Coordinates of C-alpha atoms in Angstrom, one line a residue:
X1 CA 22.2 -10.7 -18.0
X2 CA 23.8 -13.3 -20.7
X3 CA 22.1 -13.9 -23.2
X4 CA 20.2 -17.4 -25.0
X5 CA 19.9 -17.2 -28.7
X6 CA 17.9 -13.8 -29.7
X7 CA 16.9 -13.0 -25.9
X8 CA 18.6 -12.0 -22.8
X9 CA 18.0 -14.9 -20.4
X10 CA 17.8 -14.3 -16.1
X11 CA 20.1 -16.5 -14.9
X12 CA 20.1 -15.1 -11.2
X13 CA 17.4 -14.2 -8.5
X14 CA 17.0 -12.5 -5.5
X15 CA 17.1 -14.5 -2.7
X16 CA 15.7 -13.1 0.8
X17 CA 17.3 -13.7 4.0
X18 CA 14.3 -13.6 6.0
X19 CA 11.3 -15.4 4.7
X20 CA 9.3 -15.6 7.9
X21 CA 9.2 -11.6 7.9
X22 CA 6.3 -10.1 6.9
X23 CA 7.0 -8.3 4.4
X24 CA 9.8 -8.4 1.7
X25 CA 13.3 -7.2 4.7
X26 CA 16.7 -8.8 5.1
X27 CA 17.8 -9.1 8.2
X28 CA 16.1 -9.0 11.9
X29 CA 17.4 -5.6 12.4
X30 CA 15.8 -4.2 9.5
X31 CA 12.1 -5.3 10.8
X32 CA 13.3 -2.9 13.8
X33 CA 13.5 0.2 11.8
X34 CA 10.4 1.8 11.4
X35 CA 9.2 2.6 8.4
X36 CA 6.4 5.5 7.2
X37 CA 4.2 6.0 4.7
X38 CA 2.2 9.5 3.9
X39 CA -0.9 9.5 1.5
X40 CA -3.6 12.0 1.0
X41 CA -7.4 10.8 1.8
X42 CA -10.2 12.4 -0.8
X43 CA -10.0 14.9 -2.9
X44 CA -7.4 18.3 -1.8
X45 CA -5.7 21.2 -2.8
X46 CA -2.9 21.0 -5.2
X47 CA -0.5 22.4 -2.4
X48 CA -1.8 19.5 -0.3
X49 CA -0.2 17.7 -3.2
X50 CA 3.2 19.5 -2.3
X51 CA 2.6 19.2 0.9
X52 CA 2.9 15.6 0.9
X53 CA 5.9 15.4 -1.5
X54 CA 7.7 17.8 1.1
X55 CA 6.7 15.3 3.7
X56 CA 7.9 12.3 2.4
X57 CA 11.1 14.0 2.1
X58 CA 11.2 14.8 5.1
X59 CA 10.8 10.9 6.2
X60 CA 13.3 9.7 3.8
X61 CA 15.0 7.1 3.3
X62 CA 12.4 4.8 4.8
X63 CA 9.4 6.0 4.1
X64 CA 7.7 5.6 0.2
X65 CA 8.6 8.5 -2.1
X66 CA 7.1 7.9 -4.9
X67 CA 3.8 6.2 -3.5
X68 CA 1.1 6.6 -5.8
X69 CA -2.5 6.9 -4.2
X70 CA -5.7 4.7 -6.0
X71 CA -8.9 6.6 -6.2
X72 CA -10.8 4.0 -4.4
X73 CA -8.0 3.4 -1.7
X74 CA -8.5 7.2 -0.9
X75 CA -12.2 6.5 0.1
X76 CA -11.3 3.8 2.6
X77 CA -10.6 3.4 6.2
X78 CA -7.0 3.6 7.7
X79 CA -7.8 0.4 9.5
X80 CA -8.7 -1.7 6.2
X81 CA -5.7 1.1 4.5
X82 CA -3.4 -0.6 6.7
X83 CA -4.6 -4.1 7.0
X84 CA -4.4 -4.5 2.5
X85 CA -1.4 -2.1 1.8
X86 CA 0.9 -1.3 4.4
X87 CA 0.7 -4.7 6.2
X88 CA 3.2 -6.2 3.6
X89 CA 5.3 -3.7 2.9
X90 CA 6.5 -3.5 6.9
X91 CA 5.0 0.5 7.7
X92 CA 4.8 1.2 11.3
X93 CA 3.2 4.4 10.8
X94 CA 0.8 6.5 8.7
X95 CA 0.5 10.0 8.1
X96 CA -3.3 10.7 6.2
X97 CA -3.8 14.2 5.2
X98 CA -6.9 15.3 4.2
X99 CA -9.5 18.4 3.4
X100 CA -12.5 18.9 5.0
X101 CA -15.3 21.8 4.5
X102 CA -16.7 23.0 7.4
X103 CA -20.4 23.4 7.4
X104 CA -20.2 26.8 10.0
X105 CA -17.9 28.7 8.1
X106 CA -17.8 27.4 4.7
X107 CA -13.5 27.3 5.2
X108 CA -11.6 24.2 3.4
X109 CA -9.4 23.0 7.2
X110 CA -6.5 20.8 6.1
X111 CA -6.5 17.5 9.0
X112 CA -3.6 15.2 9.5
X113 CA -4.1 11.8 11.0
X114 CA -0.8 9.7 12.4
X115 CA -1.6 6.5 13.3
X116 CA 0.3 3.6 14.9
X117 CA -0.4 0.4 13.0
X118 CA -1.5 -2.3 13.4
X119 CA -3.4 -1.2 16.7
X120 CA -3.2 2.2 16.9
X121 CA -3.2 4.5 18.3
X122 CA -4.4 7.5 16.3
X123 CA -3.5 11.1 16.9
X124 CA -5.6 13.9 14.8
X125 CA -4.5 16.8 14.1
X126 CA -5.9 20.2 12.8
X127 CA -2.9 22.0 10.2
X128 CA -3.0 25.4 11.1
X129 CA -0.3 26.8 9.1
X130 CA 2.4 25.6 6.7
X131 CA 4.7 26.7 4.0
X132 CA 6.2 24.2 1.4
X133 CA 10.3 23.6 0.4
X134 CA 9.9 25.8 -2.6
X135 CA 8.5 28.7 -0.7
X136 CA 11.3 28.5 1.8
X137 CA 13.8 28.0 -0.3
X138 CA 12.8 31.0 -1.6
X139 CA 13.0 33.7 0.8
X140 CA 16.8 32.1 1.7
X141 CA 19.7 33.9 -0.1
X142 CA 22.0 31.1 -0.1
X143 CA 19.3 28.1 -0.1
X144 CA 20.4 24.9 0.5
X145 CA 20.9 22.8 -3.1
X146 CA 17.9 19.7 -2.1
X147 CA 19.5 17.8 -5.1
X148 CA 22.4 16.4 -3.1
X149 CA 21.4 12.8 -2.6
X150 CA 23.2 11.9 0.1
X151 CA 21.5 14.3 2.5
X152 CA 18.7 12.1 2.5
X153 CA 20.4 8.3 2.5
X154 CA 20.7 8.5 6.0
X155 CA 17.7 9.2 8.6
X156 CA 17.5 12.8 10.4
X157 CA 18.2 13.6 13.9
X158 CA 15.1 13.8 15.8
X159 CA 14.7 17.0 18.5
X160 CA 12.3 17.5 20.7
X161 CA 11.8 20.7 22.5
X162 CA 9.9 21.9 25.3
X163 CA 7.5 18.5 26.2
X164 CA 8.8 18.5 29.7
X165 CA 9.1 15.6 31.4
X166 CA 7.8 12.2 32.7
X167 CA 5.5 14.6 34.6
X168 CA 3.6 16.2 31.7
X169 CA 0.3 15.1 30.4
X170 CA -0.5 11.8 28.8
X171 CA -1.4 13.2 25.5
X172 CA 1.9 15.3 25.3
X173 CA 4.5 12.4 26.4
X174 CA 2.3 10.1 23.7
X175 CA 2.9 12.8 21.1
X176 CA 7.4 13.1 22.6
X177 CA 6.9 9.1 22.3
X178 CA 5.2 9.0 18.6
X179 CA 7.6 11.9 17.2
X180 CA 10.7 9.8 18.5
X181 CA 9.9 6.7 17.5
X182 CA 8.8 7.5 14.0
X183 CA 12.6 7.6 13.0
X184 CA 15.5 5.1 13.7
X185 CA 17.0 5.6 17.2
X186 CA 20.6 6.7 16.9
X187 CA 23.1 4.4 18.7
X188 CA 25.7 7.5 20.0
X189 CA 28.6 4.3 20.2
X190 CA 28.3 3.6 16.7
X191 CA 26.8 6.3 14.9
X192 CA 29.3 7.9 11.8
X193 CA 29.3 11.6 12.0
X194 CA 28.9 11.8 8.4
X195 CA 25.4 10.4 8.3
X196 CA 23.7 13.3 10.4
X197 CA 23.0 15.6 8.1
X198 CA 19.5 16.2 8.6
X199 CA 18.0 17.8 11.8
X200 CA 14.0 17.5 12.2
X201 CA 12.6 19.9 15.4
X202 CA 9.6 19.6 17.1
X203 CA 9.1 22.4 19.0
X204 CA 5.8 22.7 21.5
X205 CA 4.4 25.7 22.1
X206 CA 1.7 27.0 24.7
X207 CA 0.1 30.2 24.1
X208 CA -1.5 32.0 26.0
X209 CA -4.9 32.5 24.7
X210 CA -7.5 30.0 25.9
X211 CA -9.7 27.6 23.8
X212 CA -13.4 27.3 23.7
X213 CA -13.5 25.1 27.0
X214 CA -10.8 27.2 28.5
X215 CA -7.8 24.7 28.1
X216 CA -4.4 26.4 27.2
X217 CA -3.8 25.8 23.2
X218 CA -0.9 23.8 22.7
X219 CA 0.3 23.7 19.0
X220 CA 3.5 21.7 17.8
X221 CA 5.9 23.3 14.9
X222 CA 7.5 21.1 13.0
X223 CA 10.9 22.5 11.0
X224 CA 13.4 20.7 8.7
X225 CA 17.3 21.7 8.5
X226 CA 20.4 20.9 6.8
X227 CA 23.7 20.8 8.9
X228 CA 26.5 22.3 7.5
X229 CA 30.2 22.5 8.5
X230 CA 32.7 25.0 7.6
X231 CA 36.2 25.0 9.2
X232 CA 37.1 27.9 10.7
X233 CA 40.6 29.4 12.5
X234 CA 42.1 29.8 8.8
X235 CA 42.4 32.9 6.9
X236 CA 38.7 33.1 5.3
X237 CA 41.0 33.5 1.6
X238 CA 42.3 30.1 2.1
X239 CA 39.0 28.6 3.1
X240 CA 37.4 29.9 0.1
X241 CA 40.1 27.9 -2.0
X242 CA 39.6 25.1 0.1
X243 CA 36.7 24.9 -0.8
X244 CA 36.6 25.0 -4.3
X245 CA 35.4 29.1 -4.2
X246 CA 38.1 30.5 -6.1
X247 CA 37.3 33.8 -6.9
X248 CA 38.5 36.1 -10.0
X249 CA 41.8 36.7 -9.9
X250 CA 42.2 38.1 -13.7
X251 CA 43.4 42.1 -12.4
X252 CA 45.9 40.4 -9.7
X253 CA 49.5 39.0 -11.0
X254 CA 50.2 36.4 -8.6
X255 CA 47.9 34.1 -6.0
X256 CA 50.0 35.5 -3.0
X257 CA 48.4 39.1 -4.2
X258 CA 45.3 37.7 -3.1
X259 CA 46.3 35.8 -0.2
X260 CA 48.6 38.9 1.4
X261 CA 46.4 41.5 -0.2
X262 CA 50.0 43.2 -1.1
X263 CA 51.7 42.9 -3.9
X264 CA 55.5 42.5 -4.6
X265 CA 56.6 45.9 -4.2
X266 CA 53.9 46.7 -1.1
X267 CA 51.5 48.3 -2.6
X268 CA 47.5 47.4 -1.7
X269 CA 46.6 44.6 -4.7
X270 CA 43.6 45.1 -6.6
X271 CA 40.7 43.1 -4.5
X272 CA 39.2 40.1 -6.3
X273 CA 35.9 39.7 -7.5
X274 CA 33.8 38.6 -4.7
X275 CA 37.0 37.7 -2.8
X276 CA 36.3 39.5 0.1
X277 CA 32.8 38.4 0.4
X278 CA 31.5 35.6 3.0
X279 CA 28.2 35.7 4.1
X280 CA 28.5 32.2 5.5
X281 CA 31.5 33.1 8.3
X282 CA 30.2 31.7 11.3
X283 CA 30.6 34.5 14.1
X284 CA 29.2 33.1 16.7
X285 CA 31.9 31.2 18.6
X286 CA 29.8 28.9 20.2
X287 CA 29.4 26.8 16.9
X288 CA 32.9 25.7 16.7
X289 CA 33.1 22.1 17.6
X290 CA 36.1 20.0 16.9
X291 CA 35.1 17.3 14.7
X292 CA 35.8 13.8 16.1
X293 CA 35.5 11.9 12.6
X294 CA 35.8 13.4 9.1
X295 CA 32.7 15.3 8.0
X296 CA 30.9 16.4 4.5
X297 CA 32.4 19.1 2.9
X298 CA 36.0 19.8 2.0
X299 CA 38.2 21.2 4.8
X300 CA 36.1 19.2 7.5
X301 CA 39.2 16.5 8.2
X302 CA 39.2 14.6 11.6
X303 CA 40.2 16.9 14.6
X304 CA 39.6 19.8 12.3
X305 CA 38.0 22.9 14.0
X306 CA 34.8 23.4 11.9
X307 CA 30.8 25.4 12.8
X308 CA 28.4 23.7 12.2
X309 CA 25.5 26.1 10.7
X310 CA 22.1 25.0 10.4
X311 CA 20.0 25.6 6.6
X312 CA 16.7 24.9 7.2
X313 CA 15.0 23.0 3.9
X314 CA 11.2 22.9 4.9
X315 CA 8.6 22.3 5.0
X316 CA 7.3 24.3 7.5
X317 CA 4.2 22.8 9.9
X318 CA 2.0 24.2 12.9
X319 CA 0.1 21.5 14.1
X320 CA -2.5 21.4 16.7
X321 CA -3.6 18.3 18.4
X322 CA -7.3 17.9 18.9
X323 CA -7.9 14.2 19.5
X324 CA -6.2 11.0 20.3
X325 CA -8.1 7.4 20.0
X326 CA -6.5 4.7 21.7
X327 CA -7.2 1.7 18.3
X328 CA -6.3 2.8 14.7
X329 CA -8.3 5.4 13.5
X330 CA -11.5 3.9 16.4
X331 CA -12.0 2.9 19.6
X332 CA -12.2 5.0 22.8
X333 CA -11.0 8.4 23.2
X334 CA -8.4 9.3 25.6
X335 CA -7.8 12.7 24.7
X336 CA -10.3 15.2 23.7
X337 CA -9.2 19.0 23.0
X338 CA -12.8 20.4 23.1
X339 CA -15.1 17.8 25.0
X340 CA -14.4 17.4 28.6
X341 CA -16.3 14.5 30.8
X342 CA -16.2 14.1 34.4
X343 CA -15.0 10.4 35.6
X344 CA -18.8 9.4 36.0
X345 CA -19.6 10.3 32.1
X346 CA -16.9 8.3 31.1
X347 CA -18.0 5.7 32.7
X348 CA -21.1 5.6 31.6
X349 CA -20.5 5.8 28.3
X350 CA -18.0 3.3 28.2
X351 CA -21.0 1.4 29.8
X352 CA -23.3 2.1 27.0
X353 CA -20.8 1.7 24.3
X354 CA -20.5 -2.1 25.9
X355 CA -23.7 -2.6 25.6
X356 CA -23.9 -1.4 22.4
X357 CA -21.1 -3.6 21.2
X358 CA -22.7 -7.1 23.0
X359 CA -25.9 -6.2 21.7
X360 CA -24.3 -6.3 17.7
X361 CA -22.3 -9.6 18.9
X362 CA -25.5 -11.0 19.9
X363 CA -27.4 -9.9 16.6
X364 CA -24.2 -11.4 15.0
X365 CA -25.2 -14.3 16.5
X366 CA -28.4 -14.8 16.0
X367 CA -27.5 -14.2 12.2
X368 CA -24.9 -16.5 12.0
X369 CA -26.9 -19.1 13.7
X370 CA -30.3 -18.2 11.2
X371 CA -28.1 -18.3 8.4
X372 CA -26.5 -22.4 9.1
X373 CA -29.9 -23.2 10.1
X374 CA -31.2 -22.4 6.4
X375 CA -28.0 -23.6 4.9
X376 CA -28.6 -27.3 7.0
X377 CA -32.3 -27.1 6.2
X378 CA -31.8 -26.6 2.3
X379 CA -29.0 -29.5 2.0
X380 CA -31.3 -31.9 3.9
X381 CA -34.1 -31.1 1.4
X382 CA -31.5 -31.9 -1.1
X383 CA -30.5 -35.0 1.0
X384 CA -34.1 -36.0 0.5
X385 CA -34.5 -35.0 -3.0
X386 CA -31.2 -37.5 -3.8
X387 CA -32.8 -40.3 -2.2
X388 CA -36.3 -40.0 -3.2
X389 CA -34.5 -40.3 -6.6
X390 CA -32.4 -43.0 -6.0
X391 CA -35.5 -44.8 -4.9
X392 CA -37.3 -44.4 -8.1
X393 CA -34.8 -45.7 -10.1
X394 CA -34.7 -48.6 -8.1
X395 CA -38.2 -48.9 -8.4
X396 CA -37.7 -48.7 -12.2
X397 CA -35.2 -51.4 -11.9
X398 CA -37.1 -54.0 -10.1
X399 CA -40.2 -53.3 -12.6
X400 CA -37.8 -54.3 -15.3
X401 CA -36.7 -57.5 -14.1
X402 CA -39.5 -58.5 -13.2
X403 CA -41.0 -58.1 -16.4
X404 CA -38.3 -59.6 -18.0
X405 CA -38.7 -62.5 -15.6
X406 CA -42.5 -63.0 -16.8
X407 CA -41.6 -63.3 -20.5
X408 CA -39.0 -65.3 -20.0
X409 CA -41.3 -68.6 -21.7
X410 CA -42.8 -67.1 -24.7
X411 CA -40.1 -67.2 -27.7
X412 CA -38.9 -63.7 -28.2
X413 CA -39.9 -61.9 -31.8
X414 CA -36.7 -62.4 -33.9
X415 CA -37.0 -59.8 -36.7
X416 CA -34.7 -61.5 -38.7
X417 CA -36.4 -64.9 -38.5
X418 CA -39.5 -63.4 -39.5
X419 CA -37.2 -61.3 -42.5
X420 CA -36.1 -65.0 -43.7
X421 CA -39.9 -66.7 -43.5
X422 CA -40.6 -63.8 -45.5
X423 CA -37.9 -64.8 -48.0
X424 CA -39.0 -68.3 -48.1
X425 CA -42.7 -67.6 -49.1
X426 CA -42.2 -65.6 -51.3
X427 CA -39.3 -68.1 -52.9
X428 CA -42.0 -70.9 -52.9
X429 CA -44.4 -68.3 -54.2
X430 CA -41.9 -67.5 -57.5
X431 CA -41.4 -72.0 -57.9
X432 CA -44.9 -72.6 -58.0
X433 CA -45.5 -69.7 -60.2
X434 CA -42.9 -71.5 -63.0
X435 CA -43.9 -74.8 -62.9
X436 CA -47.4 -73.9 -63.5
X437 CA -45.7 -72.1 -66.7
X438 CA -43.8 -74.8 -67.7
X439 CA -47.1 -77.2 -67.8
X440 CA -49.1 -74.6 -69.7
X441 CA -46.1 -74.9 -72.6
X442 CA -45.9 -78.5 -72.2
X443 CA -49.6 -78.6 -73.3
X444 CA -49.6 -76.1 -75.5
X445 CA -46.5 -78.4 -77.4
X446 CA -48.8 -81.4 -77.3
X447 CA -51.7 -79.7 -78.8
X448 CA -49.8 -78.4 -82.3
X449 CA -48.5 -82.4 -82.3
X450 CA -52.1 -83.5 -82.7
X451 CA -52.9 -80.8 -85.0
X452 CA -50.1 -81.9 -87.4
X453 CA -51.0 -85.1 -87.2
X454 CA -54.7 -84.7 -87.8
X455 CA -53.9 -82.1 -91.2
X456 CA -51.4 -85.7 -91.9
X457 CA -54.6 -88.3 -92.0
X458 CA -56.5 -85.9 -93.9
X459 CA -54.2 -85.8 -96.6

């Protein structure tokens, strides 16, 4: 990013492909791939917690690993779940888990929900046993190192065992159909060896102890491995320094000591530290393939003779289904494990259900058509209110001209005409007032003239 001055400036954006997808993909074949996402539904277990890391792993690489769950998007619905969230970012399906405390027994059940979106359907399952990564990696001697990153860039092989064919129930082609297609399909033409390195196995079994309505229970185990290839038909010595094993050799004098196990003068060489040690020799025949590309791992070369070993990574699942509802996460029931209903009930209540269903479209209605009734009434009243307005200020108006018009011949009040009469009375007021001084002084001279003159003649 260059930079502008004091701050690094963007100069480029990312530009998508596709903008008419509906969510944020490049390319038409990318909207094909479908895409998970597992969350957790009220409050659980901290396993649980695990349980759906281990999961997510297990999805990878499309799938949302570091999805972080809102409290209030816990609370809702799948169907308004996958109608705000999941809708833009392209999922295809959801895995819920969630805890539930059964009022009988007082026992926390753990429930998974997988659900087809955006129309279902929705398969529930009851979890009755499963063991996390950590704990299987535990009880493993050699586990398998879950760090390696490109174990899970590339989608796993998807196995399903013991479904039977197009001739099996509804409910357990739907769940063959639903595990299949919750991963990419794998095009054999085109596929590099090198990406399968994940195997996920979903195994049905069918016990033989009966439920409470005397239907065989059918429970699905789900189990996550690693494949690994080691090449085989050389000497196990060499292998081991193929790959990278190399043992202590500090008490022998020469690498061809180790190799022959003799040394120069044909005596038995002292055996290396862990030298003689493989646990991970394939013996069983049957796992030697030859290898038609170049595989992980050193030693695996095209046309190389290699077994392939299997390390399973976990988690571990036994899953039971109980109900399957044709919409997501609603709608009717096509698959019940403990309610059974002749032809005639099913009917019926589909009947019923109808009903109920018209009979809220019709309240809907009704509603709806009270509610734009009251909204037409009240802007009519306003309607009115405007007019009856408009015609008092007409009203107002016409008073006002015509009052005008009526006083039209009578000489309108000017203040300041009557402001300079005012000034002009009282200027003749102040003129008459001198000249009547002026008189009195004139007399008042002619009177001390006579007096003089008088005093004059008497002298």
């Amino acid at each position: 990013m260059p930079r502008r001055g004091g701050k690094r400036k963007k100069s480029r954006t990312h530009v998508v492909e596709n903008e008419n997808a509906q969510s944020a993909l490049a390319s038409a074949d990318a909207l094909k791939v479908p895409r998970s996402l597992v969350i957790r539904r009220g409050k659980v277990e901290s396993e649980v917690h695990d349980l759906v890391t281990d999961i997510r792993r297990l999805m990878s690489p499309f799938t949302a690993l570091n999805f972080k769950e809102d409290a209030k998007n816990r609370k809702q619905t799948l169907s308004r779940y996958a109608k705000e969230l999941t809708t833009s970012m392209g999922v295809t399906h959801i895995l819920a888990l969630s805890q539930a405390t059964s009022p009988d027994d007082n026992v926390a059940r753990l429930n998974m929900k997988l659900a087809r979106t955006p129309a279902g359907p929705t398969m529930c399952f009851r979890v009755h046993q499963f063991s996390l990564s950590k704990q299987v990696r535990a009880i493993q001697r050699r586990p398998y190192n879950p760090s390696d990153r490109a174990t899970f860039a590339h989608p796993p092989v998807v196995v399903t065992n013991n479904f039977g064919d197009s001739s099996s129930d509804p409910h357990i082609k739907l769940m063959r159909i639903t595990f299949q297609n919750m991963f990419p399909a794998i095009n054999v033409a085109t596929v590099r060896l090198a990406d399968c390195r994940r195997v996920v196995l979903f195994n049905l079994v069918r016990n033989n102890e009966t439920g409470d309505e005397g239907n065989i229970a059918e429970e699905v185990e789900v189990r996550h491995y690693a494949v690994k290839a080691t090449p085989v038909g050389i000497n196990r010595k060499i292998r081991r320094l193929v790959q990278t094993k190399i043992p202590n050799l500090g008490r022998l004098d020469d690498i061809s000591d180790y190799i022959t196990g003799e040394t120069v003068a044909g005596e038995p060489a002292a055996a290396a530290v862990s030298g003689n040690l493989s646990d991970s020799e394939p013996e069983d025949e049957t796992s030697h393939v030859v290898l038609p590309q170049k595989y992980a791992g050193r030693g695996n070369a095209k046309a190389q003779k290699s077994a392939l070993k299997l390390v399973e990574l976990g988690p571990r699942l036994r899953l039971h289904l109980t109900k399957v509802e044709r919409g997501l996460d609603g709608g009717d029931v096509m698959y019940h494990a403990h309610v059974h209903k002749t032809p005639e009930e099913v009917k019926a209540m589909k009947e019923r259900i109808q009903k109920d269903v018209n009979l809220k479209q019709a309240r809907k209605d009704q509603q709806q058509a009270n509610v734009d009734r009251k909204r037409k009434a009240k802007e009519e009243k306003l309607d009115r209110k405007k007019q009856r307005r408009k015609e008092r200020e007409i009203t107002a108006m016409d008073s006002l001209r015509e009052a005008s018009t009526n006083n039209r011949g009578v000489p309108p009040i000017n203040d300041q005409d009557d402001d300079e009469s005012d000034d002009s009375a009282d200027n003749n007021e102040n003129h008459s007032r001198s000249s009547g001084t002026e008189e009195e002084s004139h007399n008042d001279s002619e009177e001390e003239e006579e007096e003089e003159g008088s005093s004059s003649d008497d002298e």
